[in-house]
Amino acid sequence: MSGTTSAERPASGGRAVADATDAPAEPDLTGKSAAPSIRKKAGLGARTTSGGTRLRPDRLSRHNLAGWLYSTPFLVFFGTFMAFPIVATLVMSFTDFRLRNVTKPFDANFVGLENYSKLFGDEQFLRALLNTGYFVVLGVPLTVGSGLLAAVLLNSGIERFRTFFRVGFYAPVVTAIVAVAVVWRFVLDPSEGLIAGLAREVGLTAPDFLSSEVLAMPSLIAMAVWRNMGTSMVLFLAGLQAIPTEVREAAKIDGAGVFQEFRRVTVPLLRPTMLYVTVMTTIGFLNVFEEPFVMTNGGPSDSTLTVSLLMYREGFNFFHMGYASSMAYTLFVIILAVTLLQLRLLKDKTK
């Protein structure tokens, strides 16, 4: 019996070991023991190159160093010409910084919010702010609308010479403002201009657009719309070409006409593009400077004076750099508020 018992014990012990080995392990509810092995097998947490090759620890620091070396030229450029001027302008807006302080900047006196409080009592600044708002309210819808119309025509209505029209609409965007000003001065000239010549043909007299307080700003708006609609057209054209043809075909099968298809299908699918175009155009028009600077220099009687042009005068003509800096940051706050308002109003519609 003792032999039989001694022979059976190893067998039963072996079966127990085998059963214990084959039995599934109880899950670790904390996940602490399994997590490192899973991450190790899956390669999670390991730094890799763009090709997927894992980096060894000794090469990791060299990889980071190479990235910083490649980024150094941009960081130096950004810090010198972007970050430092932005911070310096903010500091200057709280001082009476003038030309005499260029060589001795720390001699400028700290005036707190005096420059900002002075702005809203400055009739010239308020006039410039009103002119800028007029420029934006009238110019942005015309620019966005004309760009959308041109994009729709080029996308579907015009088959022949499509490339020629695309280049023609976009050419003013890349043309120097001086060349654009020469063309528009010829168009608006009251004696020898294009409009004056056409008016004489029908027995009328053309007004002096740039010397009229009523017509000067609309003339600049027309010039800005003509100059900037090419950018809107290109963006809308890209958005139109991204709309699936199946959607248009389904609308036609359902009996939708051209205008119904545009209203019910095209416009909703273009809302993200429309939001981007509207925001960027508004920012550009709030910063308008070149058109009044080269065409009217703010005249006549400050009827085309804008905030950016007044800021330029105060900073580089009269050297009131602290006051001009406060104008710059006031305009920045206005642009930020308008942009956030546009995003808030159109956010749900773009989802």
Coordinates of C-alpha atoms in Angstrom, one line a residue:
M1 CA 0.0 0.0 0.0
S2 CA 2.9 2.3 0.8
G3 CA 4.3 1.7 -2.7
T4 CA 1.0 2.3 -4.3
T5 CA 0.4 5.4 -2.3
S6 CA 3.9 6.8 -3.1
A7 CA 3.4 6.1 -6.8
E8 CA 0.0 7.9 -6.9
R9 CA 1.2 11.0 -5.1
P10 CA 3.5 12.3 -7.9
A11 CA 0.8 11.7 -10.4
S12 CA -1.8 13.6 -8.4
G13 CA 0.7 16.3 -7.8
G14 CA 1.6 16.5 -11.5
R15 CA -2.1 16.7 -12.4
A16 CA -2.5 19.5 -9.9
V17 CA 0.5 21.4 -11.3
A18 CA -0.8 20.9 -14.8
D19 CA -4.3 22.0 -13.9
A20 CA -2.9 25.1 -12.1
T21 CA -0.8 25.9 -15.2
D22 CA -3.7 25.4 -17.7
A23 CA -6.3 27.3 -15.6
P24 CA -6.8 30.9 -16.7
A25 CA -5.3 33.4 -14.3
E26 CA -7.7 35.6 -12.4
P27 CA -7.9 39.1 -13.9
D28 CA -6.0 41.8 -12.1
L29 CA -8.7 44.4 -11.5
T30 CA -6.1 47.1 -10.8
G31 CA -4.4 46.6 -14.2
K32 CA -1.0 47.5 -12.7
S33 CA 0.7 44.2 -13.4
A34 CA -0.6 43.7 -16.9
A35 CA -0.2 47.3 -18.1
P36 CA 3.7 47.4 -18.4
S37 CA 3.9 44.1 -20.3
I38 CA 1.1 45.1 -22.7
R39 CA 2.7 48.5 -23.3
K40 CA 6.0 46.8 -23.8
K41 CA 4.6 44.3 -26.3
A42 CA 2.6 46.9 -28.2
G43 CA 5.5 49.4 -28.2
L44 CA 3.3 52.0 -26.5
G45 CA 5.2 54.9 -25.0
A46 CA 8.3 54.3 -27.1
R47 CA 9.5 57.3 -29.1
T48 CA 9.7 56.5 -32.8
T49 CA 10.8 58.3 -36.0
S50 CA 8.4 59.3 -38.8
G51 CA 9.1 55.9 -40.4
G52 CA 8.1 54.0 -37.3
T53 CA 11.6 53.0 -36.2
R54 CA 11.9 52.9 -32.4
L55 CA 14.6 55.2 -31.0
R56 CA 17.0 54.0 -28.4
P57 CA 17.5 56.1 -25.3
D58 CA 21.0 57.2 -26.4
R59 CA 19.6 58.4 -29.7
L60 CA 16.6 60.1 -28.2
S61 CA 18.5 63.1 -26.9
R62 CA 20.3 63.5 -30.3
H63 CA 16.9 63.3 -32.1
N64 CA 15.5 66.1 -29.9
L65 CA 18.6 68.2 -30.3
A66 CA 18.4 67.9 -34.1
G67 CA 14.8 69.1 -34.0
W68 CA 15.7 72.1 -31.9
L69 CA 18.6 72.9 -34.2
Y70 CA 16.3 72.8 -37.2
S71 CA 13.8 75.0 -35.4
T72 CA 16.3 77.6 -34.2
P73 CA 16.3 79.9 -37.3
F74 CA 12.5 80.2 -37.1
L75 CA 12.5 80.7 -33.3
V76 CA 15.1 83.4 -33.6
F77 CA 13.2 85.1 -36.4
F78 CA 9.9 84.9 -34.6
G79 CA 11.3 86.1 -31.3
T80 CA 13.1 89.0 -32.9
F81 CA 10.5 90.3 -35.4
M82 CA 7.3 89.0 -33.9
A83 CA 7.2 88.2 -30.2
F84 CA 9.5 91.1 -29.0
P85 CA 7.7 93.8 -31.0
I86 CA 4.3 92.6 -29.8
V87 CA 5.4 92.7 -26.1
A88 CA 7.3 96.0 -26.6
T89 CA 4.2 97.6 -28.2
L90 CA 2.1 96.5 -25.3
V91 CA 4.5 98.0 -22.8
M92 CA 4.8 101.2 -24.8
S93 CA 1.1 101.7 -24.8
F94 CA 1.3 102.4 -21.1
T95 CA 4.0 105.1 -21.5
D96 CA 4.6 108.4 -23.2
F97 CA 7.2 106.9 -25.5
R98 CA 8.3 109.4 -28.1
L99 CA 11.2 110.0 -30.6
R100 CA 13.5 111.1 -27.8
N101 CA 13.1 107.7 -26.1
V102 CA 14.3 105.7 -29.1
T103 CA 17.9 105.8 -27.9
K104 CA 17.0 105.8 -24.2
P105 CA 13.8 103.7 -24.0
F106 CA 13.9 103.4 -20.2
D107 CA 13.5 107.2 -19.8
A108 CA 9.9 107.0 -21.0
N109 CA 7.4 107.8 -18.3
F110 CA 4.7 105.3 -17.2
V111 CA 1.3 106.9 -17.7
G112 CA -1.0 103.9 -17.0
L113 CA -4.3 103.9 -18.9
E114 CA -4.0 107.6 -19.8
N115 CA -3.4 106.8 -23.5
Y116 CA -6.5 104.5 -23.7
S117 CA -8.7 107.0 -21.9
K118 CA -7.5 109.7 -24.2
L119 CA -8.5 107.7 -27.3
F120 CA -12.3 107.8 -26.6
G121 CA -12.1 111.6 -26.2
D122 CA -10.2 112.0 -29.5
E123 CA -12.7 113.1 -32.2
Q124 CA -10.3 112.1 -34.9
F125 CA -9.9 108.6 -33.6
L126 CA -13.7 108.2 -33.3
R127 CA -14.1 109.4 -36.8
A128 CA -11.4 107.0 -38.0
L129 CA -13.2 104.2 -36.1
L130 CA -16.5 105.1 -37.7
N131 CA -14.9 105.1 -41.2
T132 CA -13.3 101.7 -40.6
G133 CA -16.7 100.3 -39.5
Y134 CA -18.3 101.7 -42.6
F135 CA -15.6 100.2 -44.8
V136 CA -16.1 96.8 -43.1
V137 CA -19.9 96.7 -43.1
L138 CA -20.1 97.6 -46.8
G139 CA -17.0 96.0 -48.1
V140 CA -17.1 92.5 -46.5
P141 CA -20.5 91.4 -47.9
L142 CA -19.6 92.7 -51.3
T143 CA -16.2 90.9 -51.3
V144 CA -17.7 87.6 -50.0
G145 CA -20.7 87.8 -52.3
S146 CA -18.7 88.7 -55.5
G147 CA -16.2 85.9 -54.7
L148 CA -18.9 83.4 -54.3
L149 CA -20.7 84.4 -57.5
A150 CA -17.4 84.2 -59.5
A151 CA -16.6 80.8 -58.0
V152 CA -20.1 79.4 -58.9
L153 CA -19.8 80.7 -62.5
L154 CA -16.3 79.3 -62.9
N155 CA -17.3 76.0 -61.4
S156 CA -20.3 75.3 -63.5
G157 CA -21.4 78.1 -65.8
I158 CA -18.3 78.9 -67.8
E159 CA -16.7 76.0 -69.7
R160 CA -14.5 77.8 -72.2
F161 CA -11.5 79.9 -71.1
R162 CA -12.0 78.9 -67.5
T163 CA -8.3 79.1 -66.7
F164 CA -8.1 82.5 -68.3
F165 CA -10.9 83.8 -66.1
R166 CA -9.4 82.3 -62.9
V167 CA -6.1 84.0 -63.6
G168 CA -7.9 87.3 -64.4
F169 CA -9.9 87.3 -61.2
Y170 CA -6.9 86.4 -59.1
A171 CA -4.4 88.8 -60.7
P172 CA -5.3 91.8 -58.6
V173 CA -4.5 89.9 -55.4
V174 CA -0.8 89.5 -56.4
T175 CA -0.5 92.9 -58.0
A176 CA 1.4 95.7 -56.1
I177 CA -0.9 98.3 -54.5
V178 CA 1.0 101.1 -56.3
A179 CA 0.1 99.6 -59.7
V180 CA -3.5 99.1 -58.6
A181 CA -3.7 102.7 -57.4
V182 CA -2.4 103.9 -60.8
V183 CA -5.2 101.9 -62.6
W184 CA -7.9 103.2 -60.3
R185 CA -6.8 106.8 -60.4
F186 CA -7.1 106.5 -64.2
V187 CA -10.6 105.0 -63.9
L188 CA -11.8 107.6 -61.4
D189 CA -10.1 110.7 -62.8
P190 CA -12.9 113.3 -63.3
S191 CA -11.5 114.7 -66.6
E192 CA -9.5 112.0 -68.4
G193 CA -10.7 108.9 -66.6
L194 CA -12.5 105.9 -68.0
I195 CA -15.8 106.7 -66.2
A196 CA -15.6 110.3 -67.3
G197 CA -15.1 109.3 -70.9
L198 CA -18.1 106.9 -70.7
A199 CA -20.2 109.7 -69.1
R200 CA -19.4 112.1 -71.8
E201 CA -20.6 109.6 -74.4
V202 CA -24.1 109.8 -73.0
G203 CA -24.0 113.6 -72.3
L204 CA -23.2 113.4 -68.5
T205 CA -20.5 114.8 -66.3
A206 CA -18.6 112.4 -64.1
P207 CA -18.1 113.5 -60.5
D208 CA -14.7 113.9 -58.8
F209 CA -14.9 110.7 -56.8
L210 CA -11.8 111.0 -54.7
S211 CA -12.4 114.7 -53.8
S212 CA -16.0 114.1 -52.7
E213 CA -16.6 113.4 -49.0
V214 CA -19.6 111.3 -50.0
L215 CA -18.1 109.3 -52.8
A216 CA -14.5 108.9 -51.7
M217 CA -15.1 106.0 -49.3
P218 CA -17.4 104.1 -51.6
S219 CA -14.7 104.4 -54.3
L220 CA -12.1 102.9 -52.0
I221 CA -14.5 100.1 -51.1
A222 CA -15.0 99.3 -54.8
M223 CA -11.3 99.2 -55.3
A224 CA -10.8 96.9 -52.2
V225 CA -13.6 94.6 -53.4
W226 CA -12.0 94.3 -56.8
R227 CA -8.6 93.7 -55.3
N228 CA -9.6 91.1 -52.8
M229 CA -12.4 89.1 -54.4
G230 CA -9.9 86.8 -56.1
T231 CA -8.9 85.3 -52.7
S232 CA -12.5 84.6 -51.9
M233 CA -13.1 83.2 -55.3
V234 CA -10.2 80.7 -55.0
L235 CA -11.4 79.5 -51.5
F236 CA -15.0 79.2 -52.6
L237 CA -14.0 77.3 -55.7
A238 CA -12.1 74.8 -53.6
G239 CA -15.2 74.4 -51.4
L240 CA -17.5 73.9 -54.4
Q241 CA -15.2 71.3 -55.9
A242 CA -15.2 69.4 -52.6
I243 CA -19.0 69.0 -52.7
P244 CA -19.9 65.4 -53.8
T245 CA -21.6 65.2 -57.2
E246 CA -23.9 62.5 -55.8
V247 CA -25.5 65.2 -53.5
R248 CA -26.2 67.5 -56.5
E249 CA -27.6 64.6 -58.6
A250 CA -29.9 63.6 -55.7
A251 CA -31.2 67.1 -55.4
K252 CA -31.9 67.2 -59.2
I253 CA -33.7 63.8 -59.0
D254 CA -35.9 65.2 -56.2
G255 CA -36.9 68.0 -58.5
A256 CA -34.8 70.8 -57.2
G257 CA -34.1 73.7 -59.6
V258 CA -30.9 75.6 -59.9
F259 CA -31.7 78.2 -57.2
Q260 CA -33.2 75.6 -54.9
E261 CA -30.1 73.4 -55.3
F262 CA -27.9 76.4 -54.5
R263 CA -29.9 77.4 -51.5
R264 CA -30.6 74.0 -50.0
V265 CA -27.5 72.1 -51.0
T266 CA -24.6 74.3 -52.0
V267 CA -24.8 77.0 -49.4
P268 CA -25.2 74.7 -46.3
L269 CA -22.2 72.6 -47.5
L270 CA -20.2 75.8 -48.1
R271 CA -20.8 77.2 -44.6
P272 CA -17.4 76.2 -43.2
T273 CA -15.7 77.9 -46.2
M274 CA -18.0 80.8 -45.9
L275 CA -17.1 81.2 -42.2
Y276 CA -13.4 81.2 -42.9
V277 CA -13.7 83.6 -45.8
T278 CA -15.9 86.0 -43.8
V279 CA -13.6 86.0 -40.8
M280 CA -10.4 86.5 -42.8
T281 CA -11.9 89.2 -45.0
T282 CA -13.3 91.1 -41.9
I283 CA -9.9 91.0 -40.2
G284 CA -8.2 92.3 -43.4
F285 CA -10.7 95.1 -43.8
L286 CA -10.5 96.2 -40.2
N287 CA -6.8 96.6 -40.8
V288 CA -7.3 98.6 -44.0
F289 CA -4.4 100.9 -44.6
E290 CA -3.0 100.7 -48.2
E291 CA -6.1 101.9 -50.1
P292 CA -6.6 105.2 -48.3
F293 CA -2.9 105.7 -47.9
V294 CA -2.1 105.6 -51.6
M295 CA -5.4 107.0 -53.0
T296 CA -6.5 109.8 -50.6
N297 CA -4.2 109.9 -47.6
G298 CA -7.3 110.0 -45.4
G299 CA -9.0 112.9 -47.2
P300 CA -11.0 114.8 -48.0
S301 CA -11.7 116.1 -44.5
D302 CA -10.8 112.8 -42.9
S303 CA -13.7 111.1 -44.8
T304 CA -11.4 108.1 -45.7
L305 CA -9.3 108.2 -42.5
T306 CA -9.0 104.7 -41.0
V307 CA -7.7 103.5 -37.6
S308 CA -4.5 102.0 -39.2
L309 CA -3.8 105.1 -41.1
L310 CA -4.3 107.3 -38.1
M311 CA -2.0 104.9 -36.1
Y312 CA 0.7 105.3 -38.8
R313 CA 0.4 109.1 -38.6
E314 CA 0.6 109.3 -34.8
G315 CA 3.6 106.8 -34.7
F316 CA 5.7 107.8 -37.7
N317 CA 4.7 111.4 -38.5
F318 CA 4.2 112.9 -35.0
F319 CA 6.2 110.2 -33.2
H320 CA 3.6 109.7 -30.5
M321 CA 4.6 106.1 -30.3
G322 CA 3.0 105.4 -26.9
Y323 CA -0.4 106.8 -28.1
A324 CA -0.1 104.9 -31.4
S325 CA 0.6 101.7 -29.5
S326 CA -2.6 102.1 -27.5
M327 CA -4.5 102.5 -30.8
A328 CA -2.9 99.3 -32.1
Y329 CA -4.0 97.3 -29.0
T330 CA -7.5 98.9 -29.1
L331 CA -7.8 97.8 -32.7
F332 CA -6.6 94.3 -31.7
V333 CA -9.3 94.0 -29.0
I334 CA -12.0 95.1 -31.6
I335 CA -10.8 92.5 -34.1
L336 CA -10.7 89.8 -31.5
A337 CA -14.2 90.7 -30.3
V338 CA -15.6 90.7 -33.8
T339 CA -13.9 87.4 -34.7
L340 CA -15.3 85.7 -31.6
L341 CA -18.7 87.0 -32.3
Q342 CA -18.6 85.7 -35.9
L343 CA -17.4 82.3 -34.6
R344 CA -20.1 82.2 -32.0
L345 CA -22.9 83.1 -34.4
L346 CA -21.8 80.6 -37.1
K347 CA -20.4 77.8 -34.9
D348 CA -23.5 75.6 -34.8
K349 CA -24.2 76.1 -38.5
T350 CA -20.9 74.7 -39.5
K351 CA -21.2 71.4 -37.7

